[in-house]
GROMACS .gro file of C-alpha atoms in nm:
model
  151
    1MET     CA    1   0.000   0.000   0.000
    2ASP     CA    2   0.131   0.344  -0.092
    3SER     CA    3   0.133   0.627   0.159
    4VAL     CA    4  -0.054   0.950   0.104
    5TYR     CA    5   0.060   1.269   0.276
    6ILE     CA    6  -0.180   1.557   0.312
    7LYS     CA    7  -0.056   1.901   0.407
    8ILE     CA    8  -0.316   2.091   0.609
    9GLU     CA    9  -0.283   2.469   0.587
   10ASP     CA   10  -0.449   2.754   0.769
   11SER     CA   11  -0.760   2.836   0.569
   12GLU     CA   12  -0.735   3.208   0.642
   13THR     CA   13  -0.575   3.394   0.355
   14VAL     CA   14  -0.505   3.749   0.250
   15SER     CA   15  -0.812   3.889   0.078
   16CYS     CA   16  -0.642   4.146  -0.146
   17ASN     CA   17  -0.397   4.116  -0.431
   18VAL     CA   18  -0.101   4.357  -0.431
   19ASN     CA   19   0.196   4.328  -0.668
   20ASN     CA   20   0.521   4.190  -0.526
   21ASN     CA   21   0.733   4.445  -0.338
   22SER     CA   22   0.453   4.699  -0.341
   23VAL     CA   23   0.232   4.871  -0.084
   24GLU     CA   24  -0.102   5.036  -0.155
   25PHE     CA   25  -0.222   5.297   0.093
   26GLY     CA   26  -0.575   5.427   0.135
   27SER     CA   27  -0.478   5.796   0.146
   28LEU     CA   28  -0.099   5.817   0.092
   29SER     CA   29   0.120   5.771  -0.216
   30ASP     CA   30   0.157   5.403  -0.305
   31ILE     CA   31   0.488   5.219  -0.334
   32TYR     CA   32   0.522   5.009  -0.651
   33ASN     CA   33   0.816   4.777  -0.713
   34GLY     CA   34   0.996   4.937  -0.421
   35THR     CA   35   1.338   4.856  -0.284
   36VAL     CA   36   1.306   4.596  -0.006
   37PHE     CA   37   1.544   4.529   0.281
   38TYR     CA   38   1.514   4.247   0.534
   39GLY     CA   39   1.732   4.226   0.844
   40ARG     CA   40   1.806   4.385   1.178
   41ASP     CA   41   1.687   4.744   1.230
   42ALA     CA   42   1.963   4.964   1.367
   43SER     CA   43   1.736   5.173   1.590
   44THR     CA   44   1.519   4.898   1.746
   45GLY     CA   45   1.738   4.589   1.708
   46ASN     CA   46   1.435   4.394   1.578
   47ASN     CA   47   1.421   4.196   1.255
   48HIS     CA   48   1.215   4.383   1.001
   49PHE     CA   49   1.118   4.440   0.640
   50SER     CA   50   1.160   4.787   0.498
   51ILE     CA   51   1.030   4.908   0.162
   52GLY     CA   52   1.047   5.245  -0.007
   53GLN     CA   53   1.109   5.430  -0.327
   54TRP     CA   54   1.250   5.768  -0.409
   55GLY     CA   55   1.009   6.053  -0.350
   56GLY     CA   56   0.745   5.855  -0.161
   57PRO     CA   57   0.675   5.715   0.183
   58ASP     CA   58   0.857   5.417   0.323
   59LEU     CA   59   0.704   5.136   0.526
   60LYS     CA   60   0.860   4.922   0.798
   61LEU     CA   61   0.726   4.589   0.920
   62TYR     CA   62   0.882   4.493   1.254
   63PHE     CA   63   0.867   4.153   1.421
   64HIS     CA   64   0.858   4.059   1.789
   65PRO     CA   65   1.212   4.057   1.942
   66SER     CA   66   1.196   3.679   2.001
   67TRP     CA   67   1.262   3.637   1.624
   68ASN     CA   68   1.599   3.811   1.652
   69SER     CA   69   1.767   3.485   1.752
   70ARG     CA   70   1.570   3.228   1.548
   71PRO     CA   71   1.443   3.184   1.193
   72MET     CA   72   1.100   3.333   1.121
   73GLU     CA   73   0.815   3.085   1.106
   74GLU     CA   74   0.531   3.083   0.858
   75GLY     CA   75   0.192   3.184   0.993
   76LYS     CA   76  -0.036   3.464   1.100
   77TYR     CA   77   0.114   3.753   1.300
   78GLN     CA   78  -0.120   3.986   1.487
   79ILE     CA   79  -0.064   4.360   1.449
   80VAL     CA   80   0.013   4.547   1.771
   81GLY     CA   81   0.102   4.912   1.818
   82PHE     CA   82   0.466   4.994   1.752
   83SER     CA   83   0.529   5.098   2.113
   84SER     CA   84   0.376   4.769   2.239
   85LEU     CA   85   0.576   4.529   2.020
   86SER     CA   86   0.862   4.455   2.261
   87SER     CA   87   0.622   4.377   2.545
   88ALA     CA   88   0.364   4.182   2.340
   89SER     CA   89   0.280   3.848   2.502
   90SER     CA   90   0.282   3.655   2.173
   91ARG     CA   91   0.591   3.615   1.961
   92TYR     CA   92   0.352   3.607   1.664
   93SER     CA   93   0.320   3.985   1.684
   94ALA     CA   94   0.422   4.249   1.433
   95ALA     CA   95   0.412   4.627   1.400
   96ILE     CA   96   0.386   4.838   1.084
   97THR     CA   97   0.492   5.201   1.058
   98THR     CA   98   0.527   5.461   0.785
   99ILE     CA   99   0.615   5.828   0.768
  100SER     CA  100   0.454   6.056   0.512
  101GLN     CA  101   0.472   6.436   0.506
  102SER     CA  102   0.623   6.439   0.857
  103VAL     CA  103   0.335   6.232   1.002
  104PHE     CA  104   0.437   5.907   1.177
  105TYR     CA  105   0.171   5.640   1.120
  106THR     CA  106   0.149   5.313   1.312
  107ALA     CA  107  -0.084   5.021   1.245
  108TYR     CA  108  -0.324   4.933   1.525
  109GLU     CA  109  -0.537   4.657   1.377
  110GLY     CA  110  -0.498   4.368   1.134
  111SER     CA  111  -0.276   4.072   1.055
  112VAL     CA  112   0.039   3.991   0.860
  113PHE     CA  113   0.078   3.652   0.694
  114ILE     CA  114   0.429   3.513   0.659
  115SER     CA  115   0.502   3.235   0.413
  116LYS     CA  116   0.800   3.115   0.215
  117SER     CA  117   0.837   3.133  -0.161
  118THR     CA  118   0.943   2.832  -0.365
  119SER     CA  119   1.301   2.965  -0.343
  120GLY     CA  120   1.283   2.977   0.040
  121LYS     CA  121   1.252   3.356   0.072
  122LEU     CA  122   1.015   3.505   0.331
  123VAL     CA  123   0.698   3.662   0.192
  124ALA     CA  124   0.494   3.904   0.405
  125LYS     CA  125   0.137   3.987   0.301
  126PHE     CA  126  -0.112   4.216   0.469
  127CYS     CA  127  -0.443   4.361   0.361
  128LYS     CA  128  -0.622   4.682   0.462
  129VAL     CA  129  -0.429   4.719   0.787
  130GLN     CA  130  -0.566   5.020   0.978
  131MET     CA  131  -0.306   5.292   1.048
  132GLU     CA  132  -0.320   5.616   1.240
  133GLY     CA  133  -0.088   5.914   1.280
  134SER     CA  134  -0.099   6.259   1.429
  135TRP     CA  135   0.055   6.599   1.372
  136GLY     CA  136  -0.015   6.855   1.641
  137ASN     CA  137  -0.379   6.816   1.739
  138ARG     CA  138  -0.482   6.659   1.405
  139THR     CA  139  -0.524   6.284   1.359
  140TYR     CA  140  -0.483   6.114   1.022
  141THR     CA  141  -0.586   5.762   0.920
  142THR     CA  142  -0.510   5.535   0.628
  143THR     CA  143  -0.499   5.169   0.536
  144ALA     CA  144  -0.209   4.969   0.398
  145SER     CA  145  -0.203   4.653   0.187
  146GLY     CA  146   0.120   4.499   0.066
  147THR     CA  147   0.333   4.210  -0.049
  148LEU     CA  148   0.700   4.214   0.053
  149ILE     CA  149   0.952   3.949  -0.055
  150GLN     CA  150   1.283   3.899   0.119
  151PRO     CA  151   1.566   3.998  -0.118
   0.00000   0.00000   0.00000
């Protein structure tokens, strides 16, 4: 008798389709075919993705500090506020930030899905993540959807 192996995957998927290495914002300039970096962030010490292009906003996707000393795992990572990432109880936590026109935005709701491409590179996907920023006494909101591939 032959053996049959069935791989069971999480049925939750990303519900939007964004080009590779691109981020679409609800009310900011989009990033298309941006330059992607993956590695340790100099200011926080956390592993992160960074994407940007000349003349537009950049976006950073930070991971819980527990991933600094081990390979990232595939799965769903819950968005937490940037200032809460280091103290988040789950290592499956992530934070997303962007700066546009001097306004610092941070995501406060949503999920990031991490998978691996056929070549073994990490792929991060997120859809309509809610972000908020402030300048003085004004509050700004936007959404972000993206697909980032480890270079």
